[in-house]
mmCIF file of C-alpha atoms in Angstrom:
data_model
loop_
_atom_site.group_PDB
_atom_site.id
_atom_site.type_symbol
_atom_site.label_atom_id
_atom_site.label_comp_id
_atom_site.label_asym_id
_atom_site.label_seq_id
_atom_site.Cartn_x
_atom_site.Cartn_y
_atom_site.Cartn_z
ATOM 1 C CA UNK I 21 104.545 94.826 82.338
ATOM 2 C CA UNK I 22 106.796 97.737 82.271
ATOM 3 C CA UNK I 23 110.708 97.008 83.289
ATOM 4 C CA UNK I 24 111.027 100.233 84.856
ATOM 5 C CA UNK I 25 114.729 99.777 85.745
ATOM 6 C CA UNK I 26 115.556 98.884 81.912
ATOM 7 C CA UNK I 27 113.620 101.787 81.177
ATOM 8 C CA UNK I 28 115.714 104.091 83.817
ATOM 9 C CA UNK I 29 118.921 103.377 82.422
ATOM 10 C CA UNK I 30 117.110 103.890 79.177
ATOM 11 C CA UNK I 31 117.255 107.435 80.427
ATOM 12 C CA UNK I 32 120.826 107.794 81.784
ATOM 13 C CA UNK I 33 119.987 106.625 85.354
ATOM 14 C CA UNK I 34 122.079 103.952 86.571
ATOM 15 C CA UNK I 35 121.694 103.758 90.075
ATOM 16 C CA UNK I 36 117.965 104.127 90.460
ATOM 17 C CA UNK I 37 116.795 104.463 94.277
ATOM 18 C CA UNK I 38 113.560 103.007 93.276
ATOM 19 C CA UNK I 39 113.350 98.875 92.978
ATOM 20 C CA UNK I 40 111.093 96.545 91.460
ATOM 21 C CA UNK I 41 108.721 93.972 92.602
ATOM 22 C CA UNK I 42 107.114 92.140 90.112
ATOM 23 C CA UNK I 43 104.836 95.014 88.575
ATOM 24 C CA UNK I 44 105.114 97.399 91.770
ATOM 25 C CA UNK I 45 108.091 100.471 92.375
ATOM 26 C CA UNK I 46 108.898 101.258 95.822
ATOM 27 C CA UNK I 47 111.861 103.228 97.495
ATOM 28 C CA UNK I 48 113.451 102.672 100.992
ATOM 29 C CA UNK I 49 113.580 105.160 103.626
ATOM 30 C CA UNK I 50 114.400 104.636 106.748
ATOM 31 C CA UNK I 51 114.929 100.628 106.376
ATOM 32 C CA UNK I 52 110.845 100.676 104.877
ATOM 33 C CA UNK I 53 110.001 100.342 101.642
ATOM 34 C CA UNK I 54 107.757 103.194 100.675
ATOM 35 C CA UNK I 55 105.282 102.959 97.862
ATOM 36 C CA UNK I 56 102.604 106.112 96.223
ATOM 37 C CA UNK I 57 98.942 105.563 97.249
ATOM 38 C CA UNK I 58 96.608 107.707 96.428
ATOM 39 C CA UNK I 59 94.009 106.208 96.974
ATOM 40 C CA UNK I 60 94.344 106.020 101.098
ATOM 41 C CA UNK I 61 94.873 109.818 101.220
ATOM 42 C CA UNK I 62 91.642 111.011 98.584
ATOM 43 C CA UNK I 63 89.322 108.032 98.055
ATOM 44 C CA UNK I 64 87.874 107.771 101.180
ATOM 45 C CA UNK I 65 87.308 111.476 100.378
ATOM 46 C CA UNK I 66 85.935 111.061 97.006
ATOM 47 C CA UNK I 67 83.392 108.081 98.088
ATOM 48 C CA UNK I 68 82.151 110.248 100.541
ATOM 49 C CA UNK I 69 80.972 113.228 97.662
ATOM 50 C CA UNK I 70 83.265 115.100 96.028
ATOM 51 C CA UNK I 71 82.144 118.528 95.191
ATOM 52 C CA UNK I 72 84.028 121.766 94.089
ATOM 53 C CA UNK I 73 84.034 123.076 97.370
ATOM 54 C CA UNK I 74 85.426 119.759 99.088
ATOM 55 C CA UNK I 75 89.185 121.339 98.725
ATOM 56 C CA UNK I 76 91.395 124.375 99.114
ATOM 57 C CA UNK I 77 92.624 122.996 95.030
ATOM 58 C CA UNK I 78 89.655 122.447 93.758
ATOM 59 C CA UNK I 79 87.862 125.704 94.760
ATOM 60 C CA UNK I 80 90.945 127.371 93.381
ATOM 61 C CA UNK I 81 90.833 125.266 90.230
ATOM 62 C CA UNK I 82 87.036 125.777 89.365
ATOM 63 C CA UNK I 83 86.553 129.505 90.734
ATOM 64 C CA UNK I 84 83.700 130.209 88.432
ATOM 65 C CA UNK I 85 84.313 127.349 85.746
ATOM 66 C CA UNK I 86 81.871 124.840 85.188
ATOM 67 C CA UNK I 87 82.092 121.434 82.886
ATOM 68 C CA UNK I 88 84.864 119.487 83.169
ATOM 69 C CA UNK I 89 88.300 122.091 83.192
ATOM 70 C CA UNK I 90 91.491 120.888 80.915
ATOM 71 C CA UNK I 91 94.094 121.356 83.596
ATOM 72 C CA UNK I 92 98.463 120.765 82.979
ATOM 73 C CA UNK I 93 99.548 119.642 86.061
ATOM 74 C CA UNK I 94 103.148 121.019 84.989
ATOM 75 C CA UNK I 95 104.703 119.875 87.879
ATOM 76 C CA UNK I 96 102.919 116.694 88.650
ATOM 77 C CA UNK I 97 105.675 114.533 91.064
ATOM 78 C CA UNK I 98 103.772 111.680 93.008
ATOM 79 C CA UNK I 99 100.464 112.479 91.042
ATOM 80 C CA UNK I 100 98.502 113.113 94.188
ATOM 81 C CA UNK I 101 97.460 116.822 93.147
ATOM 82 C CA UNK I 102 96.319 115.618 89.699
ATOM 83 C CA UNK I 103 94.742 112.572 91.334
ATOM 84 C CA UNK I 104 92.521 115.060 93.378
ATOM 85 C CA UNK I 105 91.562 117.310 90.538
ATOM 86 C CA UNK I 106 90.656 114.090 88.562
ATOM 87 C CA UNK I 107 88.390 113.137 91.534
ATOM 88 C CA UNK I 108 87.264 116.347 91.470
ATOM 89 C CA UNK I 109 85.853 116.247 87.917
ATOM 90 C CA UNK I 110 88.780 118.003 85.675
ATOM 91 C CA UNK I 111 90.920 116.340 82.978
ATOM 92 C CA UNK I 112 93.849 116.347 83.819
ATOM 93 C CA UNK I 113 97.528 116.314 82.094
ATOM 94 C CA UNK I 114 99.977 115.403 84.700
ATOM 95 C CA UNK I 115 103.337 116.198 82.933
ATOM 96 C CA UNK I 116 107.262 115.065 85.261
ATOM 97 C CA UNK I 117 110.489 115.202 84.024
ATOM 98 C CA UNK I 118 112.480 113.812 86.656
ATOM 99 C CA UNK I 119 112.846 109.914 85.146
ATOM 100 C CA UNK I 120 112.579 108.670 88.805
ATOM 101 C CA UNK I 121 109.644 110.101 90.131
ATOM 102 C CA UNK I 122 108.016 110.224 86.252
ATOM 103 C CA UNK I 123 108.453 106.260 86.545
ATOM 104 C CA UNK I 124 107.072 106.377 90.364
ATOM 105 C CA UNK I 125 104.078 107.873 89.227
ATOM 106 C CA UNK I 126 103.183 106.148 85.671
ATOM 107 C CA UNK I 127 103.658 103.093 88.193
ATOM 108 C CA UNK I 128 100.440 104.224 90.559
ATOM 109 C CA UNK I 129 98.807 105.773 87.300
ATOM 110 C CA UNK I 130 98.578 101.785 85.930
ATOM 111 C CA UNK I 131 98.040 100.594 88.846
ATOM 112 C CA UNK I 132 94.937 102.744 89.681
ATOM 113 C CA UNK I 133 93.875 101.811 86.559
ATOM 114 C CA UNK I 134 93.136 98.246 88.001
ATOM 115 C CA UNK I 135 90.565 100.277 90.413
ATOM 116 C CA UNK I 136 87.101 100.938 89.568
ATOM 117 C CA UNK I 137 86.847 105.147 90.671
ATOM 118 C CA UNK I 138 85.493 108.139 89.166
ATOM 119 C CA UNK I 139 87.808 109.867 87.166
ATOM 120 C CA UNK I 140 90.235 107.504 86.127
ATOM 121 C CA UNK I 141 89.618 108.269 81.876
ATOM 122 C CA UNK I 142 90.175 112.046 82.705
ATOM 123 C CA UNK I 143 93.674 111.264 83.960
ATOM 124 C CA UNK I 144 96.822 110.946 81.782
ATOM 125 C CA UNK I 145 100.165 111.226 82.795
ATOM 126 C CA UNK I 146 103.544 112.331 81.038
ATOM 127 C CA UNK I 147 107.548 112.231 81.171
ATOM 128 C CA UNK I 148 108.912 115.204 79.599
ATOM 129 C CA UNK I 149 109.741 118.903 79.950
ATOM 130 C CA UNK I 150 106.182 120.976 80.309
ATOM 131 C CA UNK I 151 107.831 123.833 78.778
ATOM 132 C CA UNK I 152 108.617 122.274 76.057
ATOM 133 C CA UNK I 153 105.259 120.476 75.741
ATOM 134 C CA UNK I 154 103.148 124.005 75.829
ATOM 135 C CA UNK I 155 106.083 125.485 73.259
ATOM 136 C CA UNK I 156 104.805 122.971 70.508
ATOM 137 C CA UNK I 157 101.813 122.250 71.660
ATOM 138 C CA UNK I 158 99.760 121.334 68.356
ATOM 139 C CA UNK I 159 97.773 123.913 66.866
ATOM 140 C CA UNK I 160 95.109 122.036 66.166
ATOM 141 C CA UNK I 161 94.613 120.858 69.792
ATOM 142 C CA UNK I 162 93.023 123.049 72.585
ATOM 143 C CA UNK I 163 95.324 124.429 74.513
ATOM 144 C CA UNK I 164 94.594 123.524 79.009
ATOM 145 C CA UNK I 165 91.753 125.985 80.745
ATOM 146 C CA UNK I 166 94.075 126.305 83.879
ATOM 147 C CA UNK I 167 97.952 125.488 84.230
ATOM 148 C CA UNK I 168 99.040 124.223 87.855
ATOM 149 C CA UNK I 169 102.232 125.159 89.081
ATOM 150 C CA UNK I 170 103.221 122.857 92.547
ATOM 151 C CA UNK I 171 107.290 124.156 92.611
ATOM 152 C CA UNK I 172 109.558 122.392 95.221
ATOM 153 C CA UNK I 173 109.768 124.658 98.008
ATOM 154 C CA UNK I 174 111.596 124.287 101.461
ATOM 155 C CA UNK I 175 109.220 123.017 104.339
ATOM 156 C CA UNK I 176 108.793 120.940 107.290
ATOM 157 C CA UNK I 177 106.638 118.194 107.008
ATOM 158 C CA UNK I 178 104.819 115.228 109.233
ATOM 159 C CA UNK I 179 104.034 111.796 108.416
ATOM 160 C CA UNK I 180 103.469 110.377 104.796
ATOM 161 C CA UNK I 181 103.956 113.303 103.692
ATOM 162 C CA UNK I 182 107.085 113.993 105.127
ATOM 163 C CA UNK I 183 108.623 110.492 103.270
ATOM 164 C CA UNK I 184 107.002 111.740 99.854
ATOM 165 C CA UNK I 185 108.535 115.141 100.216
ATOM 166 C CA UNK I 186 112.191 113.686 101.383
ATOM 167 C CA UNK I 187 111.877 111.556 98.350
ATOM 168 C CA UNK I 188 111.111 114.678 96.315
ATOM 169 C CA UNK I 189 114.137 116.378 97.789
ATOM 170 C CA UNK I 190 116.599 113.906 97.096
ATOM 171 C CA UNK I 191 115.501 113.334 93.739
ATOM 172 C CA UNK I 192 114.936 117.207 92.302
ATOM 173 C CA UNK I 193 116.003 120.599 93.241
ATOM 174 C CA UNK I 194 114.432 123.804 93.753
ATOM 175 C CA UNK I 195 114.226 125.582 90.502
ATOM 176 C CA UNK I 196 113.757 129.375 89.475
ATOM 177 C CA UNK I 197 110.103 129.280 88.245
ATOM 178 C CA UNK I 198 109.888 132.982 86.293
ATOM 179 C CA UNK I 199 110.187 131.235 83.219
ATOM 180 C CA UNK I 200 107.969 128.853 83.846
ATOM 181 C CA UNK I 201 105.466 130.908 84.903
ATOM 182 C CA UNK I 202 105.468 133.908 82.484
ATOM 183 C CA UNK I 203 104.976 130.638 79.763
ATOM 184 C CA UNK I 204 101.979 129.162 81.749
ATOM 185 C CA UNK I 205 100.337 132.842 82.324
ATOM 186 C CA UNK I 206 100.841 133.232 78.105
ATOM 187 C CA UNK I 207 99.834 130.163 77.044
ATOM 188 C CA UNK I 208 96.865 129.157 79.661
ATOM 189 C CA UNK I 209 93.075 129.801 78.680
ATOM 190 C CA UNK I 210 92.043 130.860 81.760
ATOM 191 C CA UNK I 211 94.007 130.995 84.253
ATOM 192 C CA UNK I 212 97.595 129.799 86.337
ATOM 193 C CA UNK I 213 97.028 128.772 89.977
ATOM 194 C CA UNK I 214 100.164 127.647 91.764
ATOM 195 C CA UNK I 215 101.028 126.302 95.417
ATOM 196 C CA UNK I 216 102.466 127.900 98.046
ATOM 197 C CA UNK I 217 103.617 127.541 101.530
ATOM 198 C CA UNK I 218 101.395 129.712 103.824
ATOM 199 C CA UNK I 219 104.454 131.699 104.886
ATOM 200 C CA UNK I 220 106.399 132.054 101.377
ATOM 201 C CA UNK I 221 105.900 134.704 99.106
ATOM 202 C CA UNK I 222 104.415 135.006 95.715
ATOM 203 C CA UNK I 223 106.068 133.016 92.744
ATOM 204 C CA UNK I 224 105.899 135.980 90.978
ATOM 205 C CA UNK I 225 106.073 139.884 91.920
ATOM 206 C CA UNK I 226 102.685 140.098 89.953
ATOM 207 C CA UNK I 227 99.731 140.102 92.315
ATOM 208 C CA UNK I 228 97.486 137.166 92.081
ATOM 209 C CA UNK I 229 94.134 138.213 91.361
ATOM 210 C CA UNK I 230 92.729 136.211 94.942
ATOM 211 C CA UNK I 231 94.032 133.464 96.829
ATOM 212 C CA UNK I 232 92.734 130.257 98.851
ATOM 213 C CA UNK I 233 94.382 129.394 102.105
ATOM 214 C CA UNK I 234 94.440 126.246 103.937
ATOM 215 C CA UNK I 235 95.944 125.006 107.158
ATOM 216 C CA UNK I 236 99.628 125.349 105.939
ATOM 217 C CA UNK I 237 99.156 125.852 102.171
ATOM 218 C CA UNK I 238 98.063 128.112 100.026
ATOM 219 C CA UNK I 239 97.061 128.778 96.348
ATOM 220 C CA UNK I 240 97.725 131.807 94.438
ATOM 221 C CA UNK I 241 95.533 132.501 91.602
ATOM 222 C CA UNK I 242 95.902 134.098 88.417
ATOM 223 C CA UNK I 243 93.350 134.796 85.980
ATOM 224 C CA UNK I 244 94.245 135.662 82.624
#
């Protein structure tokens, strides 16, 4: 079993807002402890038949692909987006470099590992930079079919996922994504598709080449 809080101040953070119990990570809010499951929000979902045209993400992930997609989920946070895709039939890198939330989610990656669900070998999860991961990425190794880009953005939002994104928030800031972006759009074999608010504009003043819309999200596409 992983000491999580050993490993925290491993990493220079000394007054973790995360706790331990026995092999489980939660964080308080609002006098409740709070823990990741993904499995209320997608299984369900999943047992029911998951297809490519089951969600906004994955129809924006597969487009025309077929076969099982190599996606970098280069801004994975709570894992839920890279859970999906899993579901969904991709492998999937999941790459966080915020200690906190990096421990948060290899905490629900082992424990899903204790469930029996579709998907689960095609999932691997990562604490580090993903720019510096896709500036030495291995030569010898394929580089990912699509890069996913979910930035922290400023929104409103209701229920559990109001507590995730508050923990988000008070754990990582809003960064300037051209960077990132121009390096995922160079170094992707396919394509980039990042998140969006319905209302916000473009990550990028390149046009996507389409986009899918939901309810109050949107994903921008960007074929190579």
């Amino acid at each position: 079993m992983t000491d999580w809080l050993v490993w925290l101040k491993s990493h220079k953070v000394h007054t973790p807002i995360i706790e331990q119990v026995k092999s489980n990570l939660y964080w308080s809010q609002n006098n409740c402890k709070k823990q990741i499951n993904w499995f209320d929000k997608y299984l369900p979902f999943h047992q029911k038949g998951m297809t490519k045209g089951n969600h906004q993400l994955l129809k924006a992930i597969y487009g025309r692909l077929d076969g099982s997609p190599l996606v970098l989920d280069a801004c994975a946070g709570l894992g839920y987006d890279a859970f999906l895709m899993s579901l969904g039939g991709c492998r999937v890198i999941a790459c966080e470099k915020n200690p906190q939330i990096f421990a948060l989610l290899a905490n629900m990656y082992a424990r899903s590992k204790e469930k029996d669900w579709y998907g689960k070998e095609h999932l691997s999860v990562g604490f580090g930079c993903s720019m510096s991961l896709m500036n030495h990425w291995p030569s010898f190794r394929v580089r990912p079919d699509i890069i996913y880009l979910d930035p922290m953005f400023e929104k409103k939002f209701k229920g559990e996922v109001k507590a995730n994104a508050s923990l988000l928030k008070s754990l990582a800031k809003v960064e300037e994504m051209t960077n990132m972006f121009n390096l995922s759009l160079a170094f992707t074999r396919s394509k980039v598709v990042v998140k969006r608010p319905l209302y916000a504009e473009s990550i990028s003043s390149q046009k996507p080449t389409y986009m899918i819309k939901g309810k109050t999200t949107r994903y921008d596409v960007y074929q190579v």
